Amino acid sequence: MIKNKDNWFIFSFFSWYISRRVTRHFYQIDFNKVDVSPQKSVLLIANHYSWWDGFLFFYLNKMLFKKKFHVMILEETILEHAFLKYVGSFSVSKGSKSIIETLKYAGGLLNDPENLLLIFPQGKLFSNFVDEVVFEKGLSKIIAFGQQNFQTVFAASFTEYFSQPKPTTFIYLKNDETENFATLTDVVSAYQKHYRQSKKVQSAIVK
């Protein structure tokens, strides 16, 4: 939330800074479009494999979703890069007493249709081409704390160079047709299916 003119200026600067870094570092950001409801917030679930992931989805939000961007990151990351709090990042400290309050805050963000909440369910960095994406338990509590007025979008991302000196990131998006999931197992199953299909498509690319 941008509460005053100073914060708005800081946000605008870092928004420009992130977009500039992404466009200068990457040859291309390749993604498919999905429909976004103005009456619902977006819960964006993505695999996590690089330092660039948050920047890439911040950029993608500007290009496609056009919502207020929020992402939950580890406390040590935001302590190291304090400016991230000005572009929608908030921290979680694993094993601390405050974790429930953080998850409750995250769930509350989904009650505002202007918001997009990015979650990396793995909680850590994994290889870009793992067979399956591991989900930690916090996502189920975030969903429970929300009021279910959100749409779930799955993102499977892969970065390749091929014949270019700069990398291209391919982001496969799927707007899940099921509005609500009964359990975390349902979310995991649906995401894994999307991830495996996306990985198969990506692995078949020949330049």
Tab-separated table of C-alpha atoms in Angstrom:
chain	number	residue	atom	x	y	z
A	1	MET	CA	0.000	0.000	0.000
A	2	ILE	CA	1.420	3.393	-1.009
A	3	LYS	CA	0.446	5.665	1.868
A	4	ASN	CA	1.973	9.012	0.882
A	5	LYS	CA	3.665	10.963	-1.891
A	6	ASP	CA	7.186	10.027	-0.724
A	7	ASN	CA	6.385	6.326	-0.827
A	8	TRP	CA	4.748	6.763	-4.223
A	9	PHE	CA	7.934	8.364	-5.539
A	10	ILE	CA	10.075	5.558	-4.103
A	11	PHE	CA	7.759	2.931	-5.577
A	12	SER	CA	7.819	4.629	-8.996
A	13	PHE	CA	11.611	4.760	-8.994
A	14	PHE	CA	12.098	1.127	-8.048
A	15	SER	CA	9.343	0.060	-10.429
A	16	TRP	CA	11.311	1.735	-13.215
A	17	TYR	CA	14.562	0.276	-11.865
A	18	ILE	CA	13.236	-3.298	-11.825
A	19	SER	CA	11.788	-3.018	-15.335
A	20	ARG	CA	15.077	-1.605	-16.598
A	21	ARG	CA	17.119	-4.388	-15.029
A	22	VAL	CA	14.813	-7.072	-16.430
A	23	THR	CA	14.783	-5.680	-19.966
A	24	ARG	CA	18.550	-5.166	-19.968
A	25	HIS	CA	19.413	-8.586	-18.551
A	26	PHE	CA	16.988	-10.747	-20.546
A	27	TYR	CA	16.720	-11.171	-24.281
A	28	GLN	CA	12.976	-11.805	-23.979
A	29	ILE	CA	10.213	-12.576	-21.478
A	30	ASP	CA	7.917	-15.006	-23.262
A	31	PHE	CA	4.501	-15.629	-21.690
A	32	ASN	CA	0.958	-16.546	-22.645
A	33	LYS	CA	-1.973	-14.344	-21.676
A	34	VAL	CA	-4.704	-15.391	-19.255
A	35	ASP	CA	-7.975	-13.669	-18.449
A	36	VAL	CA	-8.008	-11.624	-15.258
A	37	SER	CA	-11.206	-10.622	-13.473
A	38	PRO	CA	-11.335	-7.037	-12.160
A	39	GLN	CA	-13.697	-8.320	-9.441
A	40	LYS	CA	-11.180	-10.802	-8.021
A	41	SER	CA	-7.667	-10.723	-6.631
A	42	VAL	CA	-5.024	-13.027	-8.077
A	43	LEU	CA	-3.148	-15.738	-6.210
A	44	LEU	CA	-0.124	-16.421	-8.419
A	45	ILE	CA	1.727	-19.654	-7.600
A	46	ALA	CA	5.155	-20.111	-9.200
A	47	ASN	CA	8.252	-22.281	-9.075
A	48	HIS	CA	11.370	-20.665	-7.592
A	49	TYR	CA	14.808	-21.180	-9.092
A	50	SER	CA	16.643	-17.861	-9.334
A	51	TRP	CA	17.353	-14.488	-7.766
A	52	TRP	CA	15.471	-12.930	-10.677
A	53	ASP	CA	12.103	-14.606	-10.031
A	54	GLY	CA	10.509	-11.818	-7.993
A	55	PHE	CA	11.690	-9.168	-10.466
A	56	LEU	CA	10.364	-11.168	-13.403
A	57	PHE	CA	6.895	-11.485	-11.906
A	58	PHE	CA	6.854	-7.850	-10.853
A	59	TYR	CA	7.541	-7.036	-14.509
A	60	LEU	CA	4.931	-9.560	-15.683
A	61	ASN	CA	2.345	-7.987	-13.399
A	62	LYS	CA	2.965	-4.604	-15.049
A	63	MET	CA	2.619	-6.145	-18.503
A	64	LEU	CA	-0.341	-8.478	-17.940
A	65	PHE	CA	-2.175	-8.563	-14.607
A	66	LYS	CA	-1.942	-4.843	-13.751
A	67	LYS	CA	-2.767	-5.421	-10.074
A	68	LYS	CA	-1.119	-4.181	-6.879
A	69	PHE	CA	1.872	-6.496	-6.585
A	70	HIS	CA	2.649	-8.367	-3.346
A	71	VAL	CA	5.114	-11.191	-2.709
A	72	MET	CA	6.069	-13.064	0.431
A	73	ILE	CA	9.824	-13.521	0.831
A	74	LEU	CA	12.190	-14.712	3.542
A	75	GLU	CA	13.088	-12.207	6.241
A	76	GLU	CA	16.818	-12.461	5.516
A	77	THR	CA	16.183	-11.454	1.905
A	78	ILE	CA	14.330	-8.273	2.780
A	79	LEU	CA	16.961	-7.409	5.400
A	80	GLU	CA	19.617	-7.683	2.707
A	81	HIS	CA	17.591	-5.784	0.089
A	82	ALA	CA	15.499	-3.291	2.081
A	83	PHE	CA	14.129	-1.524	-1.004
A	84	LEU	CA	11.994	-4.590	-1.789
A	85	LYS	CA	9.453	-3.496	0.827
A	86	TYR	CA	8.604	-0.523	-1.396
A	87	VAL	CA	7.589	-2.760	-4.300
A	88	GLY	CA	5.179	-5.068	-2.523
A	89	SER	CA	7.472	-7.467	-0.664
A	90	PHE	CA	6.757	-8.545	2.894
A	91	SER	CA	8.779	-11.003	4.932
A	92	VAL	CA	8.153	-14.259	6.711
A	93	SER	CA	10.397	-15.677	9.408
A	94	LYS	CA	10.174	-19.461	9.510
A	95	GLY	CA	9.782	-20.928	12.959
A	96	SER	CA	8.978	-17.598	14.596
A	97	LYS	CA	5.873	-16.737	16.609
A	98	SER	CA	4.948	-14.091	14.027
A	99	ILE	CA	4.525	-16.541	11.176
A	100	ILE	CA	0.768	-16.967	11.704
A	101	GLU	CA	0.273	-13.196	11.636
A	102	THR	CA	2.261	-13.026	8.392
A	103	LEU	CA	0.177	-15.779	6.803
A	104	LYS	CA	-2.995	-14.057	8.009
A	105	TYR	CA	-1.802	-10.794	6.446
A	106	ALA	CA	-1.092	-12.626	3.182
A	107	GLY	CA	-4.562	-14.181	3.179
A	108	GLY	CA	-6.105	-10.791	3.859
A	109	LEU	CA	-4.460	-9.385	0.736
A	110	LEU	CA	-6.574	-11.772	-1.321
A	111	ASN	CA	-9.739	-10.078	-0.049
A	112	ASP	CA	-8.999	-6.965	-2.123
A	113	PRO	CA	-9.708	-7.463	-5.861
A	114	GLU	CA	-7.018	-4.914	-6.728
A	115	ASN	CA	-4.264	-7.146	-5.327
A	116	LEU	CA	-2.016	-9.821	-6.751
A	117	LEU	CA	-0.227	-12.104	-4.290
A	118	LEU	CA	2.788	-14.047	-5.584
A	119	ILE	CA	3.732	-17.168	-3.641
A	120	PHE	CA	6.752	-19.397	-4.177
A	121	PRO	CA	5.500	-22.541	-2.404
A	122	GLN	CA	8.930	-24.205	-2.402
A	123	GLY	CA	10.224	-21.662	0.095
A	124	LYS	CA	13.777	-22.167	-1.206
A	125	LEU	CA	15.624	-22.085	-4.508
A	126	PHE	CA	15.537	-25.337	-6.481
A	127	SER	CA	16.797	-26.412	-9.895
A	128	ASN	CA	14.953	-24.910	-12.839
A	129	PHE	CA	14.071	-28.369	-14.158
A	130	VAL	CA	13.075	-30.402	-11.092
A	131	ASP	CA	10.602	-33.208	-11.695
A	132	GLU	CA	8.103	-31.807	-9.176
A	133	VAL	CA	7.647	-28.580	-7.250
A	134	VAL	CA	7.664	-29.112	-3.474
A	135	PHE	CA	4.950	-27.243	-1.547
A	136	GLU	CA	5.433	-26.121	2.022
A	137	LYS	CA	2.383	-26.012	4.315
A	138	GLY	CA	1.979	-22.239	4.628
A	139	LEU	CA	-0.066	-21.905	1.443
A	140	SER	CA	-3.024	-23.785	2.934
A	141	LYS	CA	-3.246	-21.271	5.788
A	142	ILE	CA	-3.007	-18.313	3.398
A	143	ILE	CA	-5.935	-19.690	1.390
A	144	ALA	CA	-7.894	-20.354	4.594
A	145	PHE	CA	-7.377	-16.773	5.811
A	146	GLY	CA	-8.744	-15.413	2.515
A	147	GLN	CA	-12.435	-15.076	1.739
A	148	GLN	CA	-12.174	-17.110	-1.474
A	149	ASN	CA	-12.817	-14.108	-3.732
A	150	PHE	CA	-9.689	-14.703	-5.777
A	151	GLN	CA	-8.607	-16.513	-8.902
A	152	THR	CA	-5.684	-18.902	-8.849
A	153	VAL	CA	-3.088	-18.625	-11.592
A	154	PHE	CA	-0.313	-21.202	-11.956
A	155	ALA	CA	3.046	-20.168	-13.409
A	156	ALA	CA	5.761	-22.584	-14.553
A	157	SER	CA	8.933	-20.734	-15.554
A	158	PHE	CA	12.051	-21.865	-17.383
A	159	THR	CA	15.102	-19.881	-18.462
A	160	GLU	CA	17.123	-20.810	-21.538
A	161	TYR	CA	19.828	-19.203	-23.668
A	162	PHE	CA	19.686	-21.184	-26.914
A	163	SER	CA	21.524	-19.118	-29.563
A	164	GLN	CA	21.347	-15.781	-27.755
A	165	PRO	CA	23.997	-14.334	-25.414
A	166	LYS	CA	21.202	-13.175	-23.083
A	167	PRO	CA	18.653	-15.548	-21.547
A	168	THR	CA	14.983	-15.842	-22.391
A	169	THR	CA	12.510	-16.714	-19.663
A	170	PHE	CA	9.466	-18.703	-20.722
A	171	ILE	CA	6.501	-18.352	-18.368
A	172	TYR	CA	3.619	-20.778	-18.844
A	173	LEU	CA	0.463	-19.449	-17.184
A	174	LYS	CA	-2.748	-21.314	-16.431
A	175	ASN	CA	-5.866	-19.724	-14.970
A	176	ASP	CA	-7.295	-22.664	-13.095
A	177	GLU	CA	-10.965	-23.279	-13.826
A	178	THR	CA	-11.644	-24.378	-10.242
A	179	GLU	CA	-12.380	-21.285	-8.171
A	180	ASN	CA	-11.855	-22.955	-4.830
A	181	PHE	CA	-9.745	-25.909	-3.747
A	182	ALA	CA	-10.976	-28.156	-0.974
A	183	THR	CA	-7.491	-29.011	0.299
A	184	LEU	CA	-3.844	-28.138	-0.274
A	185	THR	CA	-3.502	-31.546	-1.921
A	186	ASP	CA	-5.909	-30.372	-4.642
A	187	VAL	CA	-3.797	-27.268	-5.260
A	188	VAL	CA	-0.571	-29.274	-5.375
A	189	SER	CA	-2.030	-31.855	-7.745
A	190	ALA	CA	-3.355	-29.201	-10.134
A	191	TYR	CA	-0.093	-27.255	-10.076
A	192	GLN	CA	2.070	-30.339	-10.617
A	193	LYS	CA	-0.004	-31.267	-13.660
A	194	HIS	CA	0.500	-27.790	-15.123
A	195	TYR	CA	4.223	-27.811	-14.283
A	196	ARG	CA	4.825	-31.215	-15.894
A	197	GLN	CA	2.933	-30.256	-19.047
A	198	SER	CA	4.824	-26.962	-19.284
A	199	LYS	CA	8.179	-28.676	-18.744
A	200	LYS	CA	7.354	-31.159	-21.523
A	201	VAL	CA	6.538	-28.305	-23.931
A	202	GLN	CA	9.681	-26.417	-22.914
A	203	SER	CA	11.936	-29.461	-23.321
A	204	ALA	CA	10.642	-29.994	-26.851
A	205	ILE	CA	11.724	-26.528	-28.069
A	206	VAL	CA	14.416	-26.646	-30.761
A	207	LYS	CA	16.083	-23.517	-32.128
